[in-house]
Amino acid sequence: MLRRWRTGIVIFAAITAFSAFTPAMSAGVALDREIKGTFLYKFAPFVTWPDSAFAAPNAPLVICILGDPGLADSLQGAIAGQHDGNRPLVIRAVSRASADCQVLYVPGQDASSAAAAMAAAKGRPVLTVTDLPVDAAGHGVICFVIDQGHVRFDIDNAAAAENGLTLSSKLLGLARVVITKGALP
Amino acid sequence: MSRYRLWFWGCFVLFFAGLAVASQLALALVAEADEVGPSMTQLGQLSIEQLENVEITSVAKRPQPLSQAAAAVFVITAEDIRRSGATSLPEVLRLAPNLEVARINAFTYTISARGFNSPESSNKLLVLIDGRSVYSPLGGTIFWQGIDVPLADIERIEVISGPGGTLYGANAVNGVVNIITKSSAGTQGLLASMGAGSEDSGMYVRYGGALQGFATYRAYVKAFHRDDTDPVSALDMTQDSFSGAQAGFRLDGGVGRETFTVQGDLFGNRVKDSYEKLWGGDMLARWGHAFDDGSSLSVQAYWDKSDRDAVLLQDRLQTYDLQAQHTFSLGASQQIVWGGEFRVWREALFSQSPFHFLNPSATLTLGNAFAQDDIALSENLKLTVGTKAEYNSYSGLDVLPNVRVAWEPRKDTLFWAAISRAVRTPSRIDRELIAPGILIAAPHFGSEQLTAFEAGYRGEILSKVSLSVSGYYNDYNDLRSDQYAVPDIFPVQLQNHLNAKTYGVEVWGTYSPADWWRLRAGFNSFQRSLSLDPQATDLTETQTAGQDPPYQAQLRSEMNFGSDWELDLDLRNVAHVKTPALVSFVPQIYRTVAVTPSYTEADARVGWRFASGLELSLDGINLLHSRHLEFNDPSSYPPRSIQRSVFVTLKAAL
């Protein structure tokens, strides 16, 4: 019996020491924010932008985050040196919708600021992403939802087509709900 | 102060020291990164599918809306478990207002839904851990002392009261407890916790990592010790202190449209002086495939070994199970799930008491096929029809149909009703147990039958109030009775001559007076009447009917003070349990004697996040009385009182 506890302590001490050298996950309350941030560049391989979206074949893929410079900073740290194909990934914190973005994320539940950004991006080759539900005014092409304690997303494929984007069937398959044309309110 | 306690405090000191060193090193390594930097780097190693599986344990999040199931479902979330301060799985199940949870002693419990609660009779509840059934074919019960799941790994527990035979098979008569652990994608990094208190101590360490873009894994070790409970009788000299250790892993991955999970555990638990020893292990593999048309197929296989040595008996059990299910849409309005299962139980029970099996070993087989169709009749009306045909090598074929209707007149308002049939199949004890001159085998003992009628409401009344109400009327036939094989002459035989009608109400709800404060309440009532077939008797005087309180009530308050402090209070009342009245020749006085007096108990918890990833909590359990009795049936276990206790836990997530 005593030996069992002793073994437990040794394992415990070993793992505790090991952990010091491991980049690990903080158990902060903002985990959903971090997951959403990570999704932003994980979407890229499943999206085809028209050539007109980029100045050059090896121009960077620019991910813009509206109104959350903290998230943009952390994301920049996380993706340093990464590419989408031959395009380097660039994160930019912006205060209003910009034409230079290929991905535009508008965090939060403020429908009016999201609607303004969506209007500015409409018809341009921008993958818009919001936290608003897919049936709400001001929602983006991709809409994050918290479902059963997980970050999931819904897709408005009509809005994607309107912006000249093609989303892969795999991405559509991963979405919780996909809205195609005609289903919009 | 036992030597185990000394060891635990020793661990505590080691833990702090180790933590101090580790955090210094970790801080030095990540000093340049933003506070959330390391986390996002690690998230970045996950595939997009894995990202979707990461569970968010945010304090600010409200509980998720329940699925639109037409059944009485209570969901215990990971956050509920964390805040409950519970140190064992049965204690967590107290959170479900639709369960009866009675602690018998330091090591075991008896748990049921909608009545029939006792170690002898609680054979109508199915418990599944990630799809692995832990129901014992020996007596049809659950040996809670041999079932452990690391509480920090649980994503949610779905507690369904009412029959679930169509989807879950035989023995899901009164309820199903479906324990679902987190995907390893959601348990990345290191988590360590250590707790010690007046009655319990425990430790748990988990590490999760990713295999680049392909799979994630976790592995854990845990150990616990629980002190003796108090004997009720001066003649009871047993010591029931309980300790054990468990280790396990889970691997989750996916390639394209394929997903897979492999998981396994090993455990060994022991009651003091080897009064009872349990050990075993399990291994489960699940494979899923998503088709282009949105349909999906999943195939699962598991093996489970669960051995138990108790006073005068040795029980050896192995379970092999294979199941598959396919889900697809038919047109725009029908969702169909169908599948099948095959299981083999190999059991051997060696007994040194007069009660034994003629042949200690038995192989039981079970096979079933099922189909269920969810039909959207209109935008807000859904009909579910389904049935399962299940064969078992004891009693042959049982058919387990159900019909359910759900009406959602507006968002967040659901009315539902259901009629179902369920059976409890014979256990080895029912069929094979013999004792010379006392009991003869019952080769014709058949399934116990239930027809259940249920209805309920679930919804949000106001923006801050959610409510669930369900009512049921259960009609049981062919329940187990004991009678003389030849009138008035021993030996006796187990037969199916008891009938019961039970009815009751289950209500629970939440109310959030403020952003930082949530109140929850739960209540259930239970009534029954028993009858015997003509000319039948039941010599054990309704032992089969269990020991059920006519009502239970609970109230919980959960408060957040800033983002660092939490205060949780829990108050519960369980009514007194009387001997069920059945046979008229039992004098009235014996019928109304309280077998277990009513009790009211309270728990309190203070949680403090004193640094990033570090949490300290202080729990007080059963605070109102120095001891109380929850279950009293000397025929199964010597009655023991459960003491007041305090418990300190330190948890670190790195």
PDB file of C-alpha atoms in Angstrom, chain B residues 464-563:
ATOM      1  CA  LYS B 464     -33.470  34.629 -16.463  1.00  0.00           C
ATOM      2  CA  VAL B 465     -35.552  31.605 -15.495  1.00  0.00           C
ATOM      3  CA  SER B 466     -35.371  28.168 -17.035  1.00  0.00           C
ATOM      4  CA  LEU B 467     -37.579  25.311 -15.958  1.00  0.00           C
ATOM      5  CA  SER B 468     -38.039  21.613 -16.606  1.00  0.00           C
ATOM      6  CA  VAL B 469     -41.056  19.655 -15.380  1.00  0.00           C
ATOM      7  CA  SER B 470     -41.694  16.010 -16.116  1.00  0.00           C
ATOM      8  CA  GLY B 471     -44.243  13.544 -14.859  1.00  0.00           C
ATOM      9  CA  TYR B 472     -44.487   9.808 -15.313  1.00  0.00           C
ATOM     10  CA  TYR B 473     -46.741   6.847 -14.734  1.00  0.00           C
ATOM     11  CA  ASN B 474     -44.948   3.508 -14.842  1.00  0.00           C
ATOM     12  CA  ASP B 475     -46.696   0.161 -15.025  1.00  0.00           C
ATOM     13  CA  TYR B 476     -44.399  -2.729 -14.087  1.00  0.00           C
ATOM     14  CA  ASN B 477     -45.225  -6.390 -14.498  1.00  0.00           C
ATOM     15  CA  ASP B 478     -43.374  -9.590 -13.632  1.00  0.00           C
ATOM     16  CA  LEU B 479     -41.088  -8.029 -11.045  1.00  0.00           C
ATOM     17  CA  ARG B 480     -39.097 -10.413  -8.937  1.00  0.00           C
ATOM     18  CA  SER B 481     -40.878 -12.143  -6.065  1.00  0.00           C
ATOM     19  CA  ASP B 482     -39.796 -14.956  -3.777  1.00  0.00           C
ATOM     20  CA  GLN B 483     -42.084 -17.850  -3.101  1.00  0.00           C
ATOM     21  CA  TYR B 484     -42.212 -21.422  -1.927  1.00  0.00           C
ATOM     22  CA  ALA B 485     -41.709 -23.858  -4.759  1.00  0.00           C
ATOM     23  CA  VAL B 486     -44.189 -26.096  -2.963  1.00  0.00           C
ATOM     24  CA  PRO B 487     -46.715 -24.178  -0.795  1.00  0.00           C
ATOM     25  CA  ASP B 488     -45.469 -23.433   2.718  1.00  0.00           C
ATOM     26  CA  ILE B 489     -42.403 -25.643   2.477  1.00  0.00           C
ATOM     27  CA  PHE B 490     -38.842 -24.478   2.011  1.00  0.00           C
ATOM     28  CA  PRO B 491     -36.925 -24.106  -0.298  1.00  0.00           C
ATOM     29  CA  VAL B 492     -38.086 -20.965  -2.075  1.00  0.00           C
ATOM     30  CA  GLN B 493     -37.656 -19.897  -5.661  1.00  0.00           C
ATOM     31  CA  LEU B 494     -37.372 -16.509  -7.387  1.00  0.00           C
ATOM     32  CA  GLN B 495     -40.349 -15.909  -9.660  1.00  0.00           C
ATOM     33  CA  ASN B 496     -41.939 -13.020 -11.568  1.00  0.00           C
ATOM     34  CA  HIS B 497     -45.138 -12.385  -9.614  1.00  0.00           C
ATOM     35  CA  LEU B 498     -44.811  -8.847  -8.267  1.00  0.00           C
ATOM     36  CA  ASN B 499     -46.414  -5.902 -10.055  1.00  0.00           C
ATOM     37  CA  ALA B 500     -46.027  -2.210  -9.388  1.00  0.00           C
ATOM     38  CA  LYS B 501     -47.451   1.078 -10.462  1.00  0.00           C
ATOM     39  CA  THR B 502     -45.318   4.109  -9.782  1.00  0.00           C
ATOM     40  CA  TYR B 503     -45.861   7.755 -10.495  1.00  0.00           C
ATOM     41  CA  GLY B 504     -44.027  10.929  -9.750  1.00  0.00           C
ATOM     42  CA  VAL B 505     -42.902  14.380 -10.763  1.00  0.00           C
ATOM     43  CA  GLU B 506     -39.425  15.768 -11.397  1.00  0.00           C
ATOM     44  CA  VAL B 507     -38.921  19.523 -11.438  1.00  0.00           C
ATOM     45  CA  TRP B 508     -35.769  21.553 -11.776  1.00  0.00           C
ATOM     46  CA  GLY B 509     -34.892  25.061 -12.757  1.00  0.00           C
ATOM     47  CA  THR B 510     -32.377  27.843 -12.649  1.00  0.00           C
ATOM     48  CA  TYR B 511     -32.740  31.532 -11.933  1.00  0.00           C
ATOM     49  CA  SER B 512     -30.022  34.142 -12.373  1.00  0.00           C
ATOM     50  CA  PRO B 513     -30.791  37.185 -10.226  1.00  0.00           C
ATOM     51  CA  ALA B 514     -27.574  38.833 -11.468  1.00  0.00           C
ATOM     52  CA  ASP B 515     -24.663  38.188 -13.801  1.00  0.00           C
ATOM     53  CA  TRP B 516     -22.598  36.914 -10.907  1.00  0.00           C
ATOM     54  CA  TRP B 517     -25.252  34.850  -9.187  1.00  0.00           C
ATOM     55  CA  ARG B 518     -27.175  31.768 -10.185  1.00  0.00           C
ATOM     56  CA  LEU B 519     -29.713  29.797  -8.181  1.00  0.00           C
ATOM     57  CA  ARG B 520     -30.754  26.258  -9.015  1.00  0.00           C
ATOM     58  CA  ALA B 521     -33.435  24.125  -7.502  1.00  0.00           C
ATOM     59  CA  GLY B 522     -34.571  20.561  -7.969  1.00  0.00           C
ATOM     60  CA  PHE B 523     -37.372  18.418  -6.608  1.00  0.00           C
ATOM     61  CA  ASN B 524     -38.733  14.967  -7.216  1.00  0.00           C
ATOM     62  CA  SER B 525     -41.627  13.038  -5.760  1.00  0.00           C
ATOM     63  CA  PHE B 526     -42.236   9.316  -5.970  1.00  0.00           C
ATOM     64  CA  GLN B 527     -45.265   7.176  -5.132  1.00  0.00           C
ATOM     65  CA  ARG B 528     -45.974   3.545  -5.762  1.00  0.00           C
ATOM     66  CA  SER B 529     -48.412   0.750  -5.178  1.00  0.00           C
ATOM     67  CA  LEU B 530     -47.450  -2.894  -5.260  1.00  0.00           C
ATOM     68  CA  SER B 531     -49.524  -5.970  -5.918  1.00  0.00           C
ATOM     69  CA  LEU B 532     -48.959  -9.684  -6.302  1.00  0.00           C
ATOM     70  CA  ASP B 533     -50.367 -12.020  -8.883  1.00  0.00           C
ATOM     71  CA  PRO B 534     -53.255 -14.149  -7.522  1.00  0.00           C
ATOM     72  CA  GLN B 535     -52.056 -16.949  -5.242  1.00  0.00           C
ATOM     73  CA  ALA B 536     -48.531 -15.561  -5.223  1.00  0.00           C
ATOM     74  CA  THR B 537     -46.545 -14.492  -2.188  1.00  0.00           C
ATOM     75  CA  ASP B 538     -43.365 -12.534  -1.688  1.00  0.00           C
ATOM     76  CA  LEU B 539     -41.425 -13.852   1.261  1.00  0.00           C
ATOM     77  CA  THR B 540     -38.794 -11.139   1.230  1.00  0.00           C
ATOM     78  CA  GLU B 541     -41.483  -8.562   1.812  1.00  0.00           C
ATOM     79  CA  THR B 542     -40.897  -6.288  -1.175  1.00  0.00           C
ATOM     80  CA  GLN B 543     -37.128  -6.283  -1.051  1.00  0.00           C
ATOM     81  CA  THR B 544     -37.384  -6.005  -4.820  1.00  0.00           C
ATOM     82  CA  ALA B 545     -39.250  -2.718  -4.500  1.00  0.00           C
ATOM     83  CA  GLY B 546     -36.296  -0.888  -3.020  1.00  0.00           C
ATOM     84  CA  GLN B 547     -36.104   1.888  -0.476  1.00  0.00           C
ATOM     85  CA  ASP B 548     -37.217   5.158  -1.896  1.00  0.00           C
ATOM     86  CA  PRO B 549     -37.898   8.510  -0.270  1.00  0.00           C
ATOM     87  CA  PRO B 550     -41.322   9.905  -1.254  1.00  0.00           C
ATOM     88  CA  TYR B 551     -39.609  13.166  -2.140  1.00  0.00           C
ATOM     89  CA  GLN B 552     -36.219  14.866  -2.396  1.00  0.00           C
ATOM     90  CA  ALA B 553     -35.434  18.547  -2.736  1.00  0.00           C
ATOM     91  CA  GLN B 554     -32.263  20.489  -3.404  1.00  0.00           C
ATOM     92  CA  LEU B 555     -31.249  24.116  -3.677  1.00  0.00           C
ATOM     93  CA  ARG B 556     -27.942  25.451  -4.988  1.00  0.00           C
ATOM     94  CA  SER B 557     -26.460  28.909  -5.109  1.00  0.00           C
ATOM     95  CA  GLU B 558     -23.445  29.731  -7.275  1.00  0.00           C
ATOM     96  CA  MET B 559     -21.825  33.133  -6.857  1.00  0.00           C
ATOM     97  CA  ASN B 560     -18.839  34.732  -8.589  1.00  0.00           C
ATOM     98  CA  PHE B 561     -17.032  37.620  -6.961  1.00  0.00           C
ATOM     99  CA  GLY B 562     -14.920  39.198  -9.625  1.00  0.00           C
ATOM    100  CA  SER B 563     -13.161  36.660 -11.778  1.00  0.00           C
TER     101      SER B 563
END
